[in-house]
PDB file of C-alpha atoms in Angstrom:
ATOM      1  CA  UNK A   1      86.643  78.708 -63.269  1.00 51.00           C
ATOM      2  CA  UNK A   2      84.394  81.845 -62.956  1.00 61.00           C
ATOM      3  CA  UNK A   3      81.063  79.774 -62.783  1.00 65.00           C
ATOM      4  CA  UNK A   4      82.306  78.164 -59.570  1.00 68.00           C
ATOM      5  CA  UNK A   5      82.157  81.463 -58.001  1.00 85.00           C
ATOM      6  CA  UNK A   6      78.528  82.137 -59.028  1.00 88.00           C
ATOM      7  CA  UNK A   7      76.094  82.403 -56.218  1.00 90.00           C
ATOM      8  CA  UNK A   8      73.640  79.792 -55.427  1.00 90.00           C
ATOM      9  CA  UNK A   9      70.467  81.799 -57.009  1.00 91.00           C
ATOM     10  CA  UNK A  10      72.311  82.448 -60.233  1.00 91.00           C
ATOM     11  CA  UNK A  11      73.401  78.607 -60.507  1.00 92.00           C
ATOM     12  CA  UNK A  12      69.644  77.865 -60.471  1.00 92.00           C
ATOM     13  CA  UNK A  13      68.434  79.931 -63.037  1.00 92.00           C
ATOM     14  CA  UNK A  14      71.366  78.707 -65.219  1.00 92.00           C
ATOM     15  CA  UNK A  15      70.381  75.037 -64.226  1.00 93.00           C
ATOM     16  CA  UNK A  16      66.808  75.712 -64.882  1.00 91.00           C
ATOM     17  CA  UNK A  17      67.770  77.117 -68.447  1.00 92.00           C
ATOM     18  CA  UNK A  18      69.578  73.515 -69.108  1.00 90.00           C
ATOM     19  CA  UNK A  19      73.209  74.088 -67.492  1.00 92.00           C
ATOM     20  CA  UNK A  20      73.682  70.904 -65.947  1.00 93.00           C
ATOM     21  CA  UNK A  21      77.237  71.853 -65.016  1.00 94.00           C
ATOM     22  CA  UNK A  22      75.191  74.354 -62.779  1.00 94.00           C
ATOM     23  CA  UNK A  23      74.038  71.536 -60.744  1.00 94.00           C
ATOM     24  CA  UNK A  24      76.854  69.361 -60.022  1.00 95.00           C
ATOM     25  CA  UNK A  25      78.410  72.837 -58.665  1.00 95.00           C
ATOM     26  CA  UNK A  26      75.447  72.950 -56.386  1.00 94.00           C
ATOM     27  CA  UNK A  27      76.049  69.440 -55.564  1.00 95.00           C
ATOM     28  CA  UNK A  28      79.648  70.190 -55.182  1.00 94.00           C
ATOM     29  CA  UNK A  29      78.938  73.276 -53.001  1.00 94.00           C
ATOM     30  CA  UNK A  30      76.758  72.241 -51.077  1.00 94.00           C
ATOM     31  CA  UNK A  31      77.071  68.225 -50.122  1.00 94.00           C
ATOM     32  CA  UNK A  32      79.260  68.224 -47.405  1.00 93.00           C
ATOM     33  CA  UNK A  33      76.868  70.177 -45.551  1.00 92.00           C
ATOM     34  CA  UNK A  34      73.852  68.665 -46.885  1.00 94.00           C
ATOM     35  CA  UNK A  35      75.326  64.955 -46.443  1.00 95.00           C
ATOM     36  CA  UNK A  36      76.356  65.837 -42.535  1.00 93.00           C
ATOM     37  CA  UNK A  37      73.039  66.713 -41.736  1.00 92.00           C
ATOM     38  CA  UNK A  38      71.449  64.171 -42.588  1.00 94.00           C
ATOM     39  CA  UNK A  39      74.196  61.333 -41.657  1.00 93.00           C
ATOM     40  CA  UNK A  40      73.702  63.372 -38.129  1.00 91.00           C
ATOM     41  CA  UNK A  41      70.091  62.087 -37.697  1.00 91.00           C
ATOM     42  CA  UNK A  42      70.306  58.322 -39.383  1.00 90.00           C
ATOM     43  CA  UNK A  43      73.607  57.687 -37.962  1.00 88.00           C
ATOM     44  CA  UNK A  44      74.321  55.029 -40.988  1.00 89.00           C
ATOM     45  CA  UNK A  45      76.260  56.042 -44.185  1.00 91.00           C
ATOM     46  CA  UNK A  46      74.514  53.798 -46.716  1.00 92.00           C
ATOM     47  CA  UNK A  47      71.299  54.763 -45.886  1.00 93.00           C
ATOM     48  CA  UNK A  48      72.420  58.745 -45.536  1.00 94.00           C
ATOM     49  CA  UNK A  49      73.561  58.111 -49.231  1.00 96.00           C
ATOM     50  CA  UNK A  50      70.130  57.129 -49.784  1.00 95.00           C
ATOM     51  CA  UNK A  51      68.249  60.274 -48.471  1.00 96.00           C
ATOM     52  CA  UNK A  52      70.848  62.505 -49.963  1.00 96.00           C
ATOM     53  CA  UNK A  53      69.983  60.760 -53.152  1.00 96.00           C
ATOM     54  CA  UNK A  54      66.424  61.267 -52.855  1.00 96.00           C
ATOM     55  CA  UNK A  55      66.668  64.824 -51.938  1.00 96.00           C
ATOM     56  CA  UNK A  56      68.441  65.605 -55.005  1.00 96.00           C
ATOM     57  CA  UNK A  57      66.258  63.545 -56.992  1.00 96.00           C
ATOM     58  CA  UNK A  58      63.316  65.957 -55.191  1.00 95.00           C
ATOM     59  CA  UNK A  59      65.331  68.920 -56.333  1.00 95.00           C
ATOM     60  CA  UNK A  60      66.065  67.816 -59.700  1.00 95.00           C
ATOM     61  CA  UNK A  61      62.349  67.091 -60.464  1.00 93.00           C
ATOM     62  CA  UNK A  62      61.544  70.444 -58.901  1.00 92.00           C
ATOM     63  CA  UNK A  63      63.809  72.661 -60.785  1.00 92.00           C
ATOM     64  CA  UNK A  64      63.187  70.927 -64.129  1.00 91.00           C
ATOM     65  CA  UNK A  65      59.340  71.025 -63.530  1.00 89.00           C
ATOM     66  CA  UNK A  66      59.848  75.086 -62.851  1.00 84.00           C
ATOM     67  CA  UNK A  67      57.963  74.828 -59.455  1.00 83.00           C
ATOM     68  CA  UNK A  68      60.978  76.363 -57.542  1.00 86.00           C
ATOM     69  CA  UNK A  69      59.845  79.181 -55.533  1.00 81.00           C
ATOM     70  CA  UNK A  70      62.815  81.494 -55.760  1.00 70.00           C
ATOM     71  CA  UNK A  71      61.608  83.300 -52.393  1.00 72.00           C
ATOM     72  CA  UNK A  72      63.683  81.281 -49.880  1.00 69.00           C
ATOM     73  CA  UNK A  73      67.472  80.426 -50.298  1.00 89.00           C
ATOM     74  CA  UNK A  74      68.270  77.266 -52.357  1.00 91.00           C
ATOM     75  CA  UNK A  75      71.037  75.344 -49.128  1.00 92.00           C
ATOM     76  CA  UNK A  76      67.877  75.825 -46.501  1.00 91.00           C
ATOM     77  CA  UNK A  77      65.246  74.293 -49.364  1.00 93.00           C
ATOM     78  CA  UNK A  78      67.290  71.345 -49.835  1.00 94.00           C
ATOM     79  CA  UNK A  79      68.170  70.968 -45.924  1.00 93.00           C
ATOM     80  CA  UNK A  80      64.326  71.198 -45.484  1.00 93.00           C
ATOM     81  CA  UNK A  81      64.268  68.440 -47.934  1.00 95.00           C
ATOM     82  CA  UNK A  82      66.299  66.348 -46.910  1.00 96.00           C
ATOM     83  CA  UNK A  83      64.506  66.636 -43.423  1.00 95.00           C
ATOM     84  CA  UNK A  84      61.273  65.724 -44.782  1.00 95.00           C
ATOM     85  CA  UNK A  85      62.989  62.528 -45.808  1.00 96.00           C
ATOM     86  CA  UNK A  86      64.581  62.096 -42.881  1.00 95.00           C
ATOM     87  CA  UNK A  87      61.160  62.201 -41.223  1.00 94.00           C
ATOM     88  CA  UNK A  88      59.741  59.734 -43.630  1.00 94.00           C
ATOM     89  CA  UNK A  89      62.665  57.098 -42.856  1.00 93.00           C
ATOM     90  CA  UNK A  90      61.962  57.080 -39.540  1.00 92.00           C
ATOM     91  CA  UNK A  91      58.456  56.497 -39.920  1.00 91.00           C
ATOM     92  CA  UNK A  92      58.995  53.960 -41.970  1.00 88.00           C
ATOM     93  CA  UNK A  93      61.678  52.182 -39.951  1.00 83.00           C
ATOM     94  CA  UNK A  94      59.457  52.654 -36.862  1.00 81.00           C
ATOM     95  CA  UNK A  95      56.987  50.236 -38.699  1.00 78.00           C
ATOM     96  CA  UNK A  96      60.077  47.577 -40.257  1.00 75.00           C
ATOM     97  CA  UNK A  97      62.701  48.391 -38.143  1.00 72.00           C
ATOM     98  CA  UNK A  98      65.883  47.214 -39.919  1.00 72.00           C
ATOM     99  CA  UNK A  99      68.389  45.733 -37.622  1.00 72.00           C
ATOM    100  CA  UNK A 100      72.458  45.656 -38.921  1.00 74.00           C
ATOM    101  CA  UNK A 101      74.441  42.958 -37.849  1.00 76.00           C
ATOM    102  CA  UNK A 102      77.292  43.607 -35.154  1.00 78.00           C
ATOM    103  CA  UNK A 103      79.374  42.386 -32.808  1.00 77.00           C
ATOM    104  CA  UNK A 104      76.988  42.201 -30.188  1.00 78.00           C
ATOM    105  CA  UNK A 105      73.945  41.454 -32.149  1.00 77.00           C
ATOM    106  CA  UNK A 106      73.599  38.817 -34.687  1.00 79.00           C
ATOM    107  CA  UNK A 107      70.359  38.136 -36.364  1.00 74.00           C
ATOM    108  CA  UNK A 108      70.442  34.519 -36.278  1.00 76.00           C
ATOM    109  CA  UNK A 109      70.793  34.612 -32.736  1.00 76.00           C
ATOM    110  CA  UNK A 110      66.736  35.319 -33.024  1.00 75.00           C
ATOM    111  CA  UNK A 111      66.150  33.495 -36.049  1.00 75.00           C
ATOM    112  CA  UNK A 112      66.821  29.663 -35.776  1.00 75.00           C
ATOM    113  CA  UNK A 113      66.500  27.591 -38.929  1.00 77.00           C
ATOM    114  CA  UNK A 114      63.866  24.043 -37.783  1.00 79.00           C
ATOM    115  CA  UNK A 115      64.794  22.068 -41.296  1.00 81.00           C
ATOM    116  CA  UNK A 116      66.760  18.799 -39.979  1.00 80.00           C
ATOM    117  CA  UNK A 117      71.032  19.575 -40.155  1.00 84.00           C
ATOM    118  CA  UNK A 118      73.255  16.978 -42.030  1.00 87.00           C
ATOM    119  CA  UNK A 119      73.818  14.973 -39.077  1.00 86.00           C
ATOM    120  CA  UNK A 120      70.239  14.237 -37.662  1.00 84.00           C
ATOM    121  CA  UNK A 121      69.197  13.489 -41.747  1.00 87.00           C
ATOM    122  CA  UNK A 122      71.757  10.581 -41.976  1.00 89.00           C
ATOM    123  CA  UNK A 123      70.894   9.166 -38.801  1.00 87.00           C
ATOM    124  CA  UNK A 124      67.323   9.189 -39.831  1.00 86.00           C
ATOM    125  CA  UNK A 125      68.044   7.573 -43.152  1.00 88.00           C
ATOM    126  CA  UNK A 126      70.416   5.223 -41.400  1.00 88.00           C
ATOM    127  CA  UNK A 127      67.235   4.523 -38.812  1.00 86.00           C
ATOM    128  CA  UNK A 128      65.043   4.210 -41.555  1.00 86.00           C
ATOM    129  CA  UNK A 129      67.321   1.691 -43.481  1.00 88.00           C
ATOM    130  CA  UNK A 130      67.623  -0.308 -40.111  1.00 86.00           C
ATOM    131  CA  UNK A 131      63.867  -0.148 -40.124  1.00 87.00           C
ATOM    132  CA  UNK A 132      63.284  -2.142 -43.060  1.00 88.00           C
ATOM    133  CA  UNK A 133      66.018  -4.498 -42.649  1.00 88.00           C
ATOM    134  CA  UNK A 134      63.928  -5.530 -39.264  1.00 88.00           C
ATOM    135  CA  UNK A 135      60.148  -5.865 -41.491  1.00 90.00           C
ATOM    136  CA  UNK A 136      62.315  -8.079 -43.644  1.00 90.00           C
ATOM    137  CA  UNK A 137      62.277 -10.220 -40.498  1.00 88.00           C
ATOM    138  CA  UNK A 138      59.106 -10.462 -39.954  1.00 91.00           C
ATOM    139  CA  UNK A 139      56.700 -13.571 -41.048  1.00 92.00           C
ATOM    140  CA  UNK A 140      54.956 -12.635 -44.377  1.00 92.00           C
ATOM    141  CA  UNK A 141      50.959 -11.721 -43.424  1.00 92.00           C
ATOM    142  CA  UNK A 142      52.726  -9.589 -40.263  1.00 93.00           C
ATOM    143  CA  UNK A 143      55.210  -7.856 -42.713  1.00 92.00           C
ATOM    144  CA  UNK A 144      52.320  -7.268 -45.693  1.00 92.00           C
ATOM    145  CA  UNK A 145      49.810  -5.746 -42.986  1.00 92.00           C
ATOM    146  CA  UNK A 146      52.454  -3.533 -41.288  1.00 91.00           C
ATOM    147  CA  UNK A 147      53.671  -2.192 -44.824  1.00 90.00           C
ATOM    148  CA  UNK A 148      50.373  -1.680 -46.394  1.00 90.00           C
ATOM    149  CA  UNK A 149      49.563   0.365 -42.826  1.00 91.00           C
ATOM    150  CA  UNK A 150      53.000   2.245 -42.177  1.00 87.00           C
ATOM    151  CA  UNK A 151      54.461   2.725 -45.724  1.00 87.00           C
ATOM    152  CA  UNK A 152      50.865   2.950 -47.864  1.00 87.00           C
ATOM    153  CA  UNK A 153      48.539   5.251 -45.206  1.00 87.00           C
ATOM    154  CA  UNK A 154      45.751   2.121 -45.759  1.00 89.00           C
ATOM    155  CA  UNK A 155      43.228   2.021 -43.083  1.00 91.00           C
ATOM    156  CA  UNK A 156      42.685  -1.525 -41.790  1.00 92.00           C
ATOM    157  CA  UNK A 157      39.177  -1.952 -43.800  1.00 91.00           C
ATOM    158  CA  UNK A 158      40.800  -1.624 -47.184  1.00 90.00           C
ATOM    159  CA  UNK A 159      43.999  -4.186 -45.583  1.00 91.00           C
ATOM    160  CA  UNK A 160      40.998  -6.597 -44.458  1.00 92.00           C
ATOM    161  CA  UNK A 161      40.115  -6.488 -48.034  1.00 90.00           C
ATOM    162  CA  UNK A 162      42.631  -6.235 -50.335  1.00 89.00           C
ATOM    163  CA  UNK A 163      44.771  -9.504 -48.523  1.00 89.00           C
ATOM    164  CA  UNK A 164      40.729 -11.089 -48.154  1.00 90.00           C
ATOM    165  CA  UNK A 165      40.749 -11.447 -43.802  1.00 92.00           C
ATOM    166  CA  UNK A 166      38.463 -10.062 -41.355  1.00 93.00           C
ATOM    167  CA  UNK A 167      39.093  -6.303 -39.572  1.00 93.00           C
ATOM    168  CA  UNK A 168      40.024  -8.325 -36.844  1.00 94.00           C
ATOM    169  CA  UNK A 169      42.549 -10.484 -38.261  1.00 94.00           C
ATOM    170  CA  UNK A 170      44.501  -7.671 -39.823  1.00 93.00           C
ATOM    171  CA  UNK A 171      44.228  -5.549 -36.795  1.00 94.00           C
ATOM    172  CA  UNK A 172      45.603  -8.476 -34.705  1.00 95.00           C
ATOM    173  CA  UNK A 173      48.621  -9.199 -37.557  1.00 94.00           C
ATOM    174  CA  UNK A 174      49.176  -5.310 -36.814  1.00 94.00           C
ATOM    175  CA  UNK A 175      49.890  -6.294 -33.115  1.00 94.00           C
ATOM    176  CA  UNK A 176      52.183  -9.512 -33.279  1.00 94.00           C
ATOM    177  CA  UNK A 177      54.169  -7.472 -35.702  1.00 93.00           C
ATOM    178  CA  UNK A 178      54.921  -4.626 -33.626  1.00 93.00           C
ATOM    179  CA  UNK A 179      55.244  -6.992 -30.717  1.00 93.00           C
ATOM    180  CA  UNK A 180      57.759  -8.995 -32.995  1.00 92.00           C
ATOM    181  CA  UNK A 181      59.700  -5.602 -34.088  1.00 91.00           C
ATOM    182  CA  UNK A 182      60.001  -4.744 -30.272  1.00 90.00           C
ATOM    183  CA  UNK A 183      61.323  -8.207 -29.520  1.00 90.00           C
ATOM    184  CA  UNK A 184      64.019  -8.371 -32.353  1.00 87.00           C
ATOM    185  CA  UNK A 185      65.165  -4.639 -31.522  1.00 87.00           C
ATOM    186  CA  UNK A 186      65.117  -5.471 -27.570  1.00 88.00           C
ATOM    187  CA  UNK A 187      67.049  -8.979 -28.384  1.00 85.00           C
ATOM    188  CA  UNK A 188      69.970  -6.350 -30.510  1.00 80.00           C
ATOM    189  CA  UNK A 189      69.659  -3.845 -28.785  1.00 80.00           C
ATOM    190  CA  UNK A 190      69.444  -2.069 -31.544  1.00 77.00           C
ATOM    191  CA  UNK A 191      69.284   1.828 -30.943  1.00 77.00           C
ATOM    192  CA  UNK A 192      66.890   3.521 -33.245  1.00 74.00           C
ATOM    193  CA  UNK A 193      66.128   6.952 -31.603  1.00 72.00           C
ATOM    194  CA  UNK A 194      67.407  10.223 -33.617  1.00 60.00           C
TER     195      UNK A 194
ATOM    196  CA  UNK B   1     111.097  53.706 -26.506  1.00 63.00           C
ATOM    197  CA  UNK B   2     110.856  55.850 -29.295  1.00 68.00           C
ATOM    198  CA  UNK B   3     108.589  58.883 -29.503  1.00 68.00           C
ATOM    199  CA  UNK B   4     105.803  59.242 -32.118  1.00 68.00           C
ATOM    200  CA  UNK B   5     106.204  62.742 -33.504  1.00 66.00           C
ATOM    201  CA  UNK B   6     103.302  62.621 -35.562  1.00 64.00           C
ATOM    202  CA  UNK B   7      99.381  64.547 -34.530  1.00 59.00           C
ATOM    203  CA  UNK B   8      96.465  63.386 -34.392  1.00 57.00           C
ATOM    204  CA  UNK B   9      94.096  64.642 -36.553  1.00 55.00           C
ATOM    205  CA  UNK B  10      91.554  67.183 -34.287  1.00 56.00           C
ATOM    206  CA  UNK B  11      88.756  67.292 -36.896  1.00 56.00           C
ATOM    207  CA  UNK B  12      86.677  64.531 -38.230  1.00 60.00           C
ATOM    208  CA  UNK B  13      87.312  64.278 -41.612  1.00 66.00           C
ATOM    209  CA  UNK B  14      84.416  66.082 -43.887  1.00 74.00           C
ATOM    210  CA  UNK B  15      81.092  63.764 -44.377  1.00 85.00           C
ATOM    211  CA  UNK B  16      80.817  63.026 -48.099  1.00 92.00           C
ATOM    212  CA  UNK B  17      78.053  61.167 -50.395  1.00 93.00           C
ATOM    213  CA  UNK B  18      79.543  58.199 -52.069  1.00 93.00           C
ATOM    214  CA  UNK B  19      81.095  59.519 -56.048  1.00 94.00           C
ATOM    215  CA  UNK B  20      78.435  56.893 -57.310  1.00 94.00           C
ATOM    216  CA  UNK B  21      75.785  58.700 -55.730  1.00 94.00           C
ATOM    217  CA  UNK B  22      76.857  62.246 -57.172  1.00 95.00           C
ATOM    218  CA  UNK B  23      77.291  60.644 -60.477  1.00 95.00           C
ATOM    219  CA  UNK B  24      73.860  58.740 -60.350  1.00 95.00           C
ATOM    220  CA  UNK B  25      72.556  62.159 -59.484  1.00 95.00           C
ATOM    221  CA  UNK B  26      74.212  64.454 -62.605  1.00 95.00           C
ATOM    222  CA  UNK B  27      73.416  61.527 -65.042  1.00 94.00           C
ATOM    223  CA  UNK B  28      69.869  61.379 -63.810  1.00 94.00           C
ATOM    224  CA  UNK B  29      69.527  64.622 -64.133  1.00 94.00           C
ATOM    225  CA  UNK B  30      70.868  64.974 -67.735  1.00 93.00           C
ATOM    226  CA  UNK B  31      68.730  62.250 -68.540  1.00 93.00           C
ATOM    227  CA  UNK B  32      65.763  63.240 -67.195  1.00 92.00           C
ATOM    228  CA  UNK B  33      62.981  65.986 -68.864  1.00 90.00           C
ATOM    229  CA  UNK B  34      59.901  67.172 -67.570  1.00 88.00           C
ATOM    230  CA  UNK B  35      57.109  68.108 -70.078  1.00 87.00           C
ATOM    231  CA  UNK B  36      54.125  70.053 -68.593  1.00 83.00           C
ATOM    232  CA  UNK B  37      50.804  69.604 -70.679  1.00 86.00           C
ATOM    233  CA  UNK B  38      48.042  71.508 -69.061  1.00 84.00           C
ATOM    234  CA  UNK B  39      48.314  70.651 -64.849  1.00 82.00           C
ATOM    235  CA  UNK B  40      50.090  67.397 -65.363  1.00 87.00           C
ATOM    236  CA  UNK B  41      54.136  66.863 -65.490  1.00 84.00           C
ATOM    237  CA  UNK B  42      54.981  64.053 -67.686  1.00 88.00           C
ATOM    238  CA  UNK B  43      58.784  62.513 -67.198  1.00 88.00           C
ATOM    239  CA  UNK B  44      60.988  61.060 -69.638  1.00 89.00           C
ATOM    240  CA  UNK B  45      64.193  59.748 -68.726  1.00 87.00           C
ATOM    241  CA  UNK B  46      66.627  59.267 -71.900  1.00 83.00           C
ATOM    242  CA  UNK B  47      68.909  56.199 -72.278  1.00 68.00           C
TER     243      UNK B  47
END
């Protein structure tokens, strides 16, 4: 085709005046050369697609908004583009840096994940379970003060009133029931650690 | 032990954009228009 041969200046003008075939022989023309330099700064493909797209989005906008300046050559505009946004990446990435995984690097090597695994969640349930299998052992006033403390967040004011017993009373139920817990689990041996 | 006749290649192959980012690029470009009322561009981009 005889437009492929057109120089760069002409292309322009025709792409200007609504050829878009003009541009994708710009594009054509000129990407390898375009692409390279900027893939020989970032060093990353995908985000060397991304400038290139940006320059040409840059371009686009320019030419259809008729602020080209025909006074320099169109290869150096666009390269002096596409450094710009080269410059701008960096900037950016020196604020977020954006780390890839690899071989040697893996991201959750620095980022740990605190929420309990599988394993440590049964054995808390299964703790928990063995738990309340022991209150069911103890005598009723020790189990009702240690459940209204433990399992409904009561202080031992509203337990001295709601089961009608002094502060003292509850506070001392408190104590034989823990002391009774300790004695059953100590008697079993019965492991309840996570 | 047989020989390996064939050459490595000397030159990196040439650095391309991706084919969707060329295409991205020509259909944005058909799609787009730039209308300039007074100092201010307006865009439209066309389905």
């Amino acid at each position: 085709m005889a437009t492929t041969q057109l120089p760069d200046a002409l292309l322009v003008r025709n792409y200007i005046d609504g050829d878009e075939n003009a541009l994708a022989i710009l594009i054509k023309r000129h990407q390898s050369k375009i692409y390279g330099f900027i893939y020989s700064k970032i060093l990353d493909r995908d985000v060397a697609d991304d400038v290139f797209q940006d320059t040409f989005i840059k371009v686009i906008k320019t030419l259809k908004s008729n602020s080209y300046n025909e006074e320099g050559k169109f290869l150096p505009w666009v390269i002096r583009i596409s450094h710009n946004l080269v410059i701008d990446y960096f900037r950016k990435n020196k604020k977020m840096p954006m780390h890839r995984e690899t071989e040697e690097f893996s991201i959750f090597s620095i980022m740990t994940d605190n929420s309990p695994n599988i394993e440590s969640r049964i054995i808390t349930e299964q703790v928990e379970s063995d738990l309340l299998r022991l209150i069911e052992e103890l005598p009723d006033d020790q189990k009702e003060v240690l459940e209204m403390r433990i399992y409904q967040d009561l202080s031992f004011k509203e337990i001295a009133d709601l089961t009608d017993v002094s502060i003292n009373t509850a506070l001392g139920r408190m104590r034989y029931a823990l002391m009774n817990l300790r004695r059953i689990i100590e008697k079993n041996q019965i492991i309840l650690t996570n | 032990m047989a020989k390996l006749y064939t050459k490595k290649k000397k030159a990196t192959p040439k650095m391309l954009p991706k084919k969707e980012t060329v295409n991205f690029l020509l259909n944005y470009s058909k799609a787009l228009r730039i209308v300039k009322i007074g100092d201010v561009n307006f865009e439209t981009i066309a389905n």
